[in-house]
Amino acid sequence: MRFLLTASAELPACLDMTKIGMLGTLASLLLAPVGSADWFQFRGPEGQGVSMAKNIPLKWGLERGVAWKKKLPGKGWSSPVIGEGKVVMTVARQEGEEVSLGVVALNVESGELVWKQDLFSPGAAEVRKRHSKNGLASATPYLEAGVAYVHFGHMGTAALRLSDGEVIWKQVFKYPPVHGTGSSPVVVDGKLIFNADGASDPVIVALDQKKGEVVWKTPREQKVKKTFSFGTPLVIEVDGRTQVISQASGKVAAYDPADGKELWKVLYGEGYSVVPRPVYANDTLYVATGFDRSSLLAIRPAGAEGDVTASHVVFKEDRYIPKTPSFVEKAGYLYLVDDTGSLTCRDGKSGKLQWRKKIPGNFSSSPVLIGNKLYLATEDGVVYVTEVSPSGVEILFELEMDERIFASPALIDGALFLRSEENLWKIGG
């Protein structure tokens, strides 16, 4: 079972395909449901950073309240995902010119390693040009019915059996990266979809979920100076129709998952290097437009066709808008933290700023909301638990974890999972 946010092939030359003879196994696994308590994709079950988990700790120490802390066999900024009793993350190891990209699964109760699988060994030239804040394993996996889908951008994509890590298929879709990779994949209607927005010819790509073959790829087409971005698509339903919302440099657009046709678009000029995932609530799509100065746009997708920049944008706000962290919505209000620590609340109908509080530190990790408790982590590893409402914010707890944190938290009943540069922490549980 999956959550859908509602308001109500010819192989290209760039594809290096390696098939592993597990397709029959994959077909049977796709029939199995995944529990609603799982945190199976970037930003949780609905991809919105909002959790219904119960009994999440409000306070802990470096040892007090920590169920376990495990050193990972590699580094990475991908966020942990949880399913079938396992915590899954991508990892990268580099020793000189030797690079290995892989995935690990830990037991959710004990933290012990269940399996580890090495997948790709890109050349040094492929990994050298990346942003100083970026790593080699930045895209968050997606778990679907017994399968873990992992993505390393231009360096490779794979499907693995969640029970034991056996490779089902893997392939490499080449494109010229800028600053590394970051777009996480989504699964919808039998397809694994991801953005491939590099230095030139940006596209959105759909692979066959069972085989890994390219089903469709759609060019972005908008004319912008800097074509690279790192957004993660969001699947929503509008007017009874499934749409894949995908941001790129200069625009946000909706695509038909069946064939990749662009359904509608909103243009936002030269905005590039877009990272925050869109938020969809109360029939409104909220997007942040990236660098150099990020804006917040509210868009009404109902009835949208073609270029709706002039007709379907409800409001635009330019102050204290994140370039990297995604944001959350509750009861008609948005809660955002920008890269330099301005925590704000905005009215989701008008965009009006309700309040602003400066939190010390810089932020790349996206916040998560449980009830009225907002959890945040700075790049330097200071974790904050705050209580938020349209009328204000109170800091309830803060702790220096003594490690850098760029990954976003994951939650299940009774436990909070935090990935630092080298370790995974289970708080509570």
JSON list of C-alpha atoms in Angstrom, two decimals, residues 96-276:
[
{"chain": "A", "resi": 96, "resn": "GLY", "atom": "CA", "xyz": [42.62, 7.33, -3.16]},
{"chain": "A", "resi": 97, "resn": "GLU", "atom": "CA", "xyz": [41.35, 6.71, -6.68]},
{"chain": "A", "resi": 98, "resn": "GLU", "atom": "CA", "xyz": [39.22, 3.73, -5.61]},
{"chain": "A", "resi": 99, "resn": "VAL", "atom": "CA", "xyz": [35.53, 4.47, -5.10]},
{"chain": "A", "resi": 100, "resn": "SER", "atom": "CA", "xyz": [32.77, 2.06, -4.10]},
{"chain": "A", "resi": 101, "resn": "LEU", "atom": "CA", "xyz": [29.07, 2.92, -3.95]},
{"chain": "A", "resi": 102, "resn": "GLY", "atom": "CA", "xyz": [26.69, 0.60, -2.14]},
{"chain": "A", "resi": 103, "resn": "VAL", "atom": "CA", "xyz": [23.79, 0.11, 0.23]},
{"chain": "A", "resi": 104, "resn": "VAL", "atom": "CA", "xyz": [23.45, -1.25, 3.76]},
{"chain": "A", "resi": 105, "resn": "ALA", "atom": "CA", "xyz": [20.54, -2.58, 5.79]},
{"chain": "A", "resi": 106, "resn": "LEU", "atom": "CA", "xyz": [20.57, -2.61, 9.60]},
{"chain": "A", "resi": 107, "resn": "ASN", "atom": "CA", "xyz": [18.20, -4.40, 11.94]},
{"chain": "A", "resi": 108, "resn": "VAL", "atom": "CA", "xyz": [15.79, -1.77, 13.21]},
{"chain": "A", "resi": 109, "resn": "GLU", "atom": "CA", "xyz": [15.71, -3.24, 16.73]},
{"chain": "A", "resi": 110, "resn": "SER", "atom": "CA", "xyz": [19.39, -4.02, 17.33]},
{"chain": "A", "resi": 111, "resn": "GLY", "atom": "CA", "xyz": [21.25, -1.92, 14.79]},
{"chain": "A", "resi": 112, "resn": "GLU", "atom": "CA", "xyz": [23.21, -4.97, 13.65]},
{"chain": "A", "resi": 113, "resn": "LEU", "atom": "CA", "xyz": [24.20, -5.21, 10.00]},
{"chain": "A", "resi": 114, "resn": "VAL", "atom": "CA", "xyz": [21.74, -7.44, 8.11]},
{"chain": "A", "resi": 115, "resn": "TRP", "atom": "CA", "xyz": [23.38, -7.11, 4.71]},
{"chain": "A", "resi": 116, "resn": "LYS", "atom": "CA", "xyz": [25.70, -4.89, 2.69]},
{"chain": "A", "resi": 117, "resn": "GLN", "atom": "CA", "xyz": [25.93, -4.73, -1.09]},
{"chain": "A", "resi": 118, "resn": "ASP", "atom": "CA", "xyz": [28.54, -2.99, -3.23]},
{"chain": "A", "resi": 119, "resn": "LEU", "atom": "CA", "xyz": [27.03, -1.81, -6.50]},
{"chain": "A", "resi": 120, "resn": "PHE", "atom": "CA", "xyz": [29.11, 0.64, -8.52]},
{"chain": "A", "resi": 121, "resn": "SER", "atom": "CA", "xyz": [32.78, 1.62, -8.84]},
{"chain": "A", "resi": 122, "resn": "PRO", "atom": "CA", "xyz": [32.86, 4.92, -10.73]},
{"chain": "A", "resi": 123, "resn": "GLY", "atom": "CA", "xyz": [36.12, 6.37, -11.93]},
{"chain": "A", "resi": 124, "resn": "ALA", "atom": "CA", "xyz": [37.83, 9.16, -10.07]},
{"chain": "A", "resi": 125, "resn": "ALA", "atom": "CA", "xyz": [36.89, 11.67, -12.78]},
{"chain": "A", "resi": 126, "resn": "GLU", "atom": "CA", "xyz": [33.19, 10.98, -12.21]},
{"chain": "A", "resi": 127, "resn": "VAL", "atom": "CA", "xyz": [33.32, 11.79, -8.50]},
{"chain": "A", "resi": 128, "resn": "ARG", "atom": "CA", "xyz": [35.87, 14.58, -8.39]},
{"chain": "A", "resi": 129, "resn": "LYS", "atom": "CA", "xyz": [33.67, 17.53, -9.33]},
{"chain": "A", "resi": 130, "resn": "ARG", "atom": "CA", "xyz": [31.15, 17.96, -6.55]},
{"chain": "A", "resi": 131, "resn": "HIS", "atom": "CA", "xyz": [30.19, 20.62, -4.05]},
{"chain": "A", "resi": 132, "resn": "SER", "atom": "CA", "xyz": [32.17, 20.70, -0.81]},
{"chain": "A", "resi": 133, "resn": "LYS", "atom": "CA", "xyz": [28.96, 19.99, 1.14]},
{"chain": "A", "resi": 134, "resn": "ASN", "atom": "CA", "xyz": [27.92, 17.10, -1.08]},
{"chain": "A", "resi": 135, "resn": "GLY", "atom": "CA", "xyz": [28.91, 13.45, -0.80]},
{"chain": "A", "resi": 136, "resn": "LEU", "atom": "CA", "xyz": [28.82, 10.48, -3.15]},
{"chain": "A", "resi": 137, "resn": "ALA", "atom": "CA", "xyz": [25.72, 8.88, -1.61]},
{"chain": "A", "resi": 138, "resn": "SER", "atom": "CA", "xyz": [23.19, 11.69, -1.25]},
{"chain": "A", "resi": 139, "resn": "ALA", "atom": "CA", "xyz": [19.98, 10.34, -2.80]},
{"chain": "A", "resi": 140, "resn": "THR", "atom": "CA", "xyz": [17.60, 8.60, -0.38]},
{"chain": "A", "resi": 141, "resn": "PRO", "atom": "CA", "xyz": [16.42, 5.05, -1.25]},
{"chain": "A", "resi": 142, "resn": "TYR", "atom": "CA", "xyz": [12.79, 4.14, -1.93]},
{"chain": "A", "resi": 143, "resn": "LEU", "atom": "CA", "xyz": [11.31, 0.92, -0.51]},
{"chain": "A", "resi": 144, "resn": "GLU", "atom": "CA", "xyz": [8.45, -0.70, -2.41]},
{"chain": "A", "resi": 145, "resn": "ALA", "atom": "CA", "xyz": [6.97, -4.14, -1.67]},
{"chain": "A", "resi": 146, "resn": "GLY", "atom": "CA", "xyz": [10.10, -6.03, -0.71]},
{"chain": "A", "resi": 147, "resn": "VAL", "atom": "CA", "xyz": [12.48, -4.11, -2.98]},
{"chain": "A", "resi": 148, "resn": "ALA", "atom": "CA", "xyz": [14.96, -1.33, -2.19]},
{"chain": "A", "resi": 149, "resn": "TYR", "atom": "CA", "xyz": [15.56, 1.11, -5.04]},
{"chain": "A", "resi": 150, "resn": "VAL", "atom": "CA", "xyz": [18.80, 3.09, -4.73]},
{"chain": "A", "resi": 151, "resn": "HIS", "atom": "CA", "xyz": [20.08, 5.91, -6.88]},
{"chain": "A", "resi": 152, "resn": "PHE", "atom": "CA", "xyz": [23.50, 7.53, -7.27]},
{"chain": "A", "resi": 153, "resn": "GLY", "atom": "CA", "xyz": [22.60, 9.98, -10.03]},
{"chain": "A", "resi": 154, "resn": "HIS", "atom": "CA", "xyz": [24.83, 9.69, -13.10]},
{"chain": "A", "resi": 155, "resn": "MET", "atom": "CA", "xyz": [26.84, 6.93, -11.38]},
{"chain": "A", "resi": 156, "resn": "GLY", "atom": "CA", "xyz": [24.11, 4.31, -11.25]},
{"chain": "A", "resi": 157, "resn": "THR", "atom": "CA", "xyz": [20.68, 3.09, -10.14]},
{"chain": "A", "resi": 158, "resn": "ALA", "atom": "CA", "xyz": [19.74, -0.34, -8.78]},
{"chain": "A", "resi": 159, "resn": "ALA", "atom": "CA", "xyz": [16.97, -2.51, -7.35]},
{"chain": "A", "resi": 160, "resn": "LEU", "atom": "CA", "xyz": [17.78, -4.96, -4.56]},
{"chain": "A", "resi": 161, "resn": "ARG", "atom": "CA", "xyz": [15.80, -7.57, -2.69]},
{"chain": "A", "resi": 162, "resn": "LEU", "atom": "CA", "xyz": [15.10, -6.06, 0.72]},
{"chain": "A", "resi": 163, "resn": "SER", "atom": "CA", "xyz": [15.28, -9.37, 2.56]},
{"chain": "A", "resi": 164, "resn": "ASP", "atom": "CA", "xyz": [18.92, -10.14, 1.72]},
{"chain": "A", "resi": 165, "resn": "GLY", "atom": "CA", "xyz": [20.31, -7.40, -0.55]},
{"chain": "A", "resi": 166, "resn": "GLU", "atom": "CA", "xyz": [20.50, -9.54, -3.67]},
{"chain": "A", "resi": 167, "resn": "VAL", "atom": "CA", "xyz": [20.68, -7.39, -6.80]},
{"chain": "A", "resi": 168, "resn": "ILE", "atom": "CA", "xyz": [17.63, -7.58, -9.07]},
{"chain": "A", "resi": 169, "resn": "TRP", "atom": "CA", "xyz": [18.85, -5.12, -11.69]},
{"chain": "A", "resi": 170, "resn": "LYS", "atom": "CA", "xyz": [21.27, -2.25, -11.99]},
{"chain": "A", "resi": 171, "resn": "GLN", "atom": "CA", "xyz": [22.06, 0.27, -14.69]},
{"chain": "A", "resi": 172, "resn": "VAL", "atom": "CA", "xyz": [23.77, 3.59, -15.36]},
{"chain": "A", "resi": 173, "resn": "PHE", "atom": "CA", "xyz": [21.93, 6.51, -16.95]},
{"chain": "A", "resi": 174, "resn": "LYS", "atom": "CA", "xyz": [24.62, 8.98, -17.93]},
{"chain": "A", "resi": 175, "resn": "TYR", "atom": "CA", "xyz": [24.30, 12.75, -17.75]},
{"chain": "A", "resi": 176, "resn": "PRO", "atom": "CA", "xyz": [26.84, 15.52, -16.98]},
{"chain": "A", "resi": 177, "resn": "PRO", "atom": "CA", "xyz": [26.58, 16.36, -13.25]},
{"chain": "A", "resi": 178, "resn": "VAL", "atom": "CA", "xyz": [27.30, 19.66, -11.58]},
{"chain": "A", "resi": 179, "resn": "HIS", "atom": "CA", "xyz": [28.27, 19.64, -7.88]},
{"chain": "A", "resi": 180, "resn": "GLY", "atom": "CA", "xyz": [27.46, 15.89, -7.64]},
{"chain": "A", "resi": 181, "resn": "THR", "atom": "CA", "xyz": [24.07, 14.29, -7.18]},
{"chain": "A", "resi": 182, "resn": "GLY", "atom": "CA", "xyz": [21.07, 14.68, -4.88]},
{"chain": "A", "resi": 183, "resn": "SER", "atom": "CA", "xyz": [17.72, 13.88, -6.50]},
{"chain": "A", "resi": 184, "resn": "SER", "atom": "CA", "xyz": [15.97, 10.94, -4.82]},
{"chain": "A", "resi": 185, "resn": "PRO", "atom": "CA", "xyz": [13.70, 8.61, -6.83]},
{"chain": "A", "resi": 186, "resn": "VAL", "atom": "CA", "xyz": [9.98, 7.88, -6.50]},
{"chain": "A", "resi": 187, "resn": "VAL", "atom": "CA", "xyz": [7.90, 4.87, -7.55]},
{"chain": "A", "resi": 188, "resn": "VAL", "atom": "CA", "xyz": [4.51, 5.21, -9.25]},
{"chain": "A", "resi": 189, "resn": "ASP", "atom": "CA", "xyz": [2.50, 3.01, -11.61]},
{"chain": "A", "resi": 190, "resn": "GLY", "atom": "CA", "xyz": [5.28, 0.48, -12.13]},
{"chain": "A", "resi": 191, "resn": "LYS", "atom": "CA", "xyz": [7.95, 3.09, -12.82]},
{"chain": "A", "resi": 192, "resn": "LEU", "atom": "CA", "xyz": [10.96, 4.42, -10.94]},
{"chain": "A", "resi": 193, "resn": "ILE", "atom": "CA", "xyz": [11.17, 8.14, -11.70]},
{"chain": "A", "resi": 194, "resn": "PHE", "atom": "CA", "xyz": [14.01, 10.57, -11.02]},
{"chain": "A", "resi": 195, "resn": "ASN", "atom": "CA", "xyz": [15.34, 13.94, -12.17]},
{"chain": "A", "resi": 196, "resn": "ALA", "atom": "CA", "xyz": [18.52, 14.11, -14.26]},
{"chain": "A", "resi": 197, "resn": "ASP", "atom": "CA", "xyz": [19.22, 17.84, -14.31]},
{"chain": "A", "resi": 198, "resn": "GLY", "atom": "CA", "xyz": [22.89, 18.29, -15.10]},
{"chain": "A", "resi": 199, "resn": "ALA", "atom": "CA", "xyz": [25.12, 20.72, -16.96]},
{"chain": "A", "resi": 200, "resn": "SER", "atom": "CA", "xyz": [23.22, 20.26, -20.21]},
{"chain": "A", "resi": 201, "resn": "ASP", "atom": "CA", "xyz": [20.15, 18.58, -21.69]},
{"chain": "A", "resi": 202, "resn": "PRO", "atom": "CA", "xyz": [18.22, 18.19, -18.39]},
{"chain": "A", "resi": 203, "resn": "VAL", "atom": "CA", "xyz": [15.50, 15.52, -18.37]},
{"chain": "A", "resi": 204, "resn": "ILE", "atom": "CA", "xyz": [13.12, 13.65, -16.09]},
{"chain": "A", "resi": 205, "resn": "VAL", "atom": "CA", "xyz": [13.48, 9.87, -16.48]},
{"chain": "A", "resi": 206, "resn": "ALA", "atom": "CA", "xyz": [11.23, 6.87, -15.85]},
{"chain": "A", "resi": 207, "resn": "LEU", "atom": "CA", "xyz": [12.61, 3.33, -15.58]},
{"chain": "A", "resi": 208, "resn": "ASP", "atom": "CA", "xyz": [10.61, 0.13, -15.66]},
{"chain": "A", "resi": 209, "resn": "GLN", "atom": "CA", "xyz": [10.27, -0.86, -12.02]},
{"chain": "A", "resi": 210, "resn": "LYS", "atom": "CA", "xyz": [10.78, -4.56, -12.75]},
{"chain": "A", "resi": 211, "resn": "LYS", "atom": "CA", "xyz": [13.57, -4.42, -15.33]},
{"chain": "A", "resi": 212, "resn": "GLY", "atom": "CA", "xyz": [15.33, -1.08, -14.95]},
{"chain": "A", "resi": 213, "resn": "GLU", "atom": "CA", "xyz": [14.93, -0.21, -18.63]},
{"chain": "A", "resi": 214, "resn": "VAL", "atom": "CA", "xyz": [14.12, 3.35, -19.71]},
{"chain": "A", "resi": 215, "resn": "VAL", "atom": "CA", "xyz": [10.38, 3.72, -20.36]},
{"chain": "A", "resi": 216, "resn": "TRP", "atom": "CA", "xyz": [10.44, 7.42, -21.15]},
{"chain": "A", "resi": 217, "resn": "LYS", "atom": "CA", "xyz": [12.56, 10.52, -20.70]},
{"chain": "A", "resi": 218, "resn": "THR", "atom": "CA", "xyz": [11.21, 14.04, -21.12]},
{"chain": "A", "resi": 219, "resn": "PRO", "atom": "CA", "xyz": [13.42, 17.06, -21.88]},
{"chain": "A", "resi": 220, "resn": "ARG", "atom": "CA", "xyz": [12.96, 20.11, -19.67]},
{"chain": "A", "resi": 221, "resn": "GLU", "atom": "CA", "xyz": [13.10, 22.54, -22.67]},
{"chain": "A", "resi": 222, "resn": "GLN", "atom": "CA", "xyz": [13.04, 25.78, -20.66]},
{"chain": "A", "resi": 223, "resn": "LYS", "atom": "CA", "xyz": [15.88, 28.19, -21.48]},
{"chain": "A", "resi": 224, "resn": "VAL", "atom": "CA", "xyz": [17.99, 28.98, -18.41]},
{"chain": "A", "resi": 225, "resn": "LYS", "atom": "CA", "xyz": [21.66, 29.76, -17.89]},
{"chain": "A", "resi": 226, "resn": "LYS", "atom": "CA", "xyz": [22.24, 27.11, -15.23]},
{"chain": "A", "resi": 227, "resn": "THR", "atom": "CA", "xyz": [20.40, 23.86, -15.93]},
{"chain": "A", "resi": 228, "resn": "PHE", "atom": "CA", "xyz": [21.52, 21.82, -12.91]},
{"chain": "A", "resi": 229, "resn": "SER", "atom": "CA", "xyz": [19.17, 21.06, -10.01]},
{"chain": "A", "resi": 230, "resn": "PHE", "atom": "CA", "xyz": [18.67, 18.38, -7.35]},
{"chain": "A", "resi": 231, "resn": "GLY", "atom": "CA", "xyz": [14.93, 18.17, -6.75]},
{"chain": "A", "resi": 232, "resn": "THR", "atom": "CA", "xyz": [12.99, 15.06, -5.77]},
{"chain": "A", "resi": 233, "resn": "PRO", "atom": "CA", "xyz": [9.67, 14.45, -7.56]},
{"chain": "A", "resi": 234, "resn": "LEU", "atom": "CA", "xyz": [6.37, 14.31, -5.66]},
{"chain": "A", "resi": 235, "resn": "VAL", "atom": "CA", "xyz": [3.38, 12.18, -6.70]},
{"chain": "A", "resi": 236, "resn": "ILE", "atom": "CA", "xyz": [-0.03, 13.80, -6.23]},
{"chain": "A", "resi": 237, "resn": "GLU", "atom": "CA", "xyz": [-3.57, 13.40, -7.55]},
{"chain": "A", "resi": 238, "resn": "VAL", "atom": "CA", "xyz": [-5.38, 16.35, -9.12]},
{"chain": "A", "resi": 239, "resn": "ASP", "atom": "CA", "xyz": [-8.83, 16.22, -10.70]},
{"chain": "A", "resi": 240, "resn": "GLY", "atom": "CA", "xyz": [-8.75, 12.43, -10.39]},
{"chain": "A", "resi": 241, "resn": "ARG", "atom": "CA", "xyz": [-5.48, 12.20, -12.32]},
{"chain": "A", "resi": 242, "resn": "THR", "atom": "CA", "xyz": [-2.07, 11.12, -11.03]},
{"chain": "A", "resi": 243, "resn": "GLN", "atom": "CA", "xyz": [0.63, 13.73, -11.61]},
{"chain": "A", "resi": 244, "resn": "VAL", "atom": "CA", "xyz": [4.37, 13.64, -11.00]},
{"chain": "A", "resi": 245, "resn": "ILE", "atom": "CA", "xyz": [5.44, 17.08, -9.78]},
{"chain": "A", "resi": 246, "resn": "SER", "atom": "CA", "xyz": [9.06, 17.76, -10.67]},
{"chain": "A", "resi": 247, "resn": "GLN", "atom": "CA", "xyz": [11.12, 20.91, -10.22]},
{"chain": "A", "resi": 248, "resn": "ALA", "atom": "CA", "xyz": [14.04, 21.92, -12.38]},
{"chain": "A", "resi": 249, "resn": "SER", "atom": "CA", "xyz": [16.01, 25.06, -13.02]},
{"chain": "A", "resi": 250, "resn": "GLY", "atom": "CA", "xyz": [13.55, 27.73, -14.09]},
{"chain": "A", "resi": 251, "resn": "LYS", "atom": "CA", "xyz": [10.30, 25.82, -13.66]},
{"chain": "A", "resi": 252, "resn": "VAL", "atom": "CA", "xyz": [8.08, 23.37, -11.84]},
{"chain": "A", "resi": 253, "resn": "ALA", "atom": "CA", "xyz": [5.99, 21.05, -14.00]},
{"chain": "A", "resi": 254, "resn": "ALA", "atom": "CA", "xyz": [3.52, 18.19, -13.74]},
{"chain": "A", "resi": 255, "resn": "TYR", "atom": "CA", "xyz": [4.10, 15.04, -15.79]},
{"chain": "A", "resi": 256, "resn": "ASP", "atom": "CA", "xyz": [1.90, 12.10, -16.73]},
{"chain": "A", "resi": 257, "resn": "PRO", "atom": "CA", "xyz": [3.57, 9.00, -15.22]},
{"chain": "A", "resi": 258, "resn": "ALA", "atom": "CA", "xyz": [2.30, 6.86, -18.11]},
{"chain": "A", "resi": 259, "resn": "ASP", "atom": "CA", "xyz": [4.28, 8.54, -20.88]},
{"chain": "A", "resi": 260, "resn": "GLY", "atom": "CA", "xyz": [6.14, 11.51, -19.39]},
{"chain": "A", "resi": 261, "resn": "LYS", "atom": "CA", "xyz": [3.99, 14.13, -21.12]},
{"chain": "A", "resi": 262, "resn": "GLU", "atom": "CA", "xyz": [4.23, 17.55, -19.54]},
{"chain": "A", "resi": 263, "resn": "LEU", "atom": "CA", "xyz": [0.74, 18.50, -18.32]},
{"chain": "A", "resi": 264, "resn": "TRP", "atom": "CA", "xyz": [1.35, 22.01, -17.02]},
{"chain": "A", "resi": 265, "resn": "LYS", "atom": "CA", "xyz": [4.17, 24.26, -15.88]},
{"chain": "A", "resi": 266, "resn": "VAL", "atom": "CA", "xyz": [4.96, 27.37, -13.88]},
{"chain": "A", "resi": 267, "resn": "LEU", "atom": "CA", "xyz": [8.10, 29.32, -14.79]},
{"chain": "A", "resi": 268, "resn": "TYR", "atom": "CA", "xyz": [10.22, 31.13, -12.20]},
{"chain": "A", "resi": 269, "resn": "GLY", "atom": "CA", "xyz": [13.03, 32.74, -14.17]},
{"chain": "A", "resi": 270, "resn": "GLU", "atom": "CA", "xyz": [16.63, 31.75, -13.53]},
{"chain": "A", "resi": 271, "resn": "GLY", "atom": "CA", "xyz": [16.13, 29.84, -10.26]},
{"chain": "A", "resi": 272, "resn": "TYR", "atom": "CA", "xyz": [18.57, 26.91, -10.26]},
{"chain": "A", "resi": 273, "resn": "SER", "atom": "CA", "xyz": [20.16, 24.26, -8.03]},
{"chain": "A", "resi": 274, "resn": "VAL", "atom": "CA", "xyz": [16.68, 23.54, -6.64]},
{"chain": "A", "resi": 275, "resn": "VAL", "atom": "CA", "xyz": [16.74, 21.12, -3.69]},
{"chain": "A", "resi": 276, "resn": "PRO", "atom": "CA", "xyz": [13.59, 21.42, -1.47]}
]
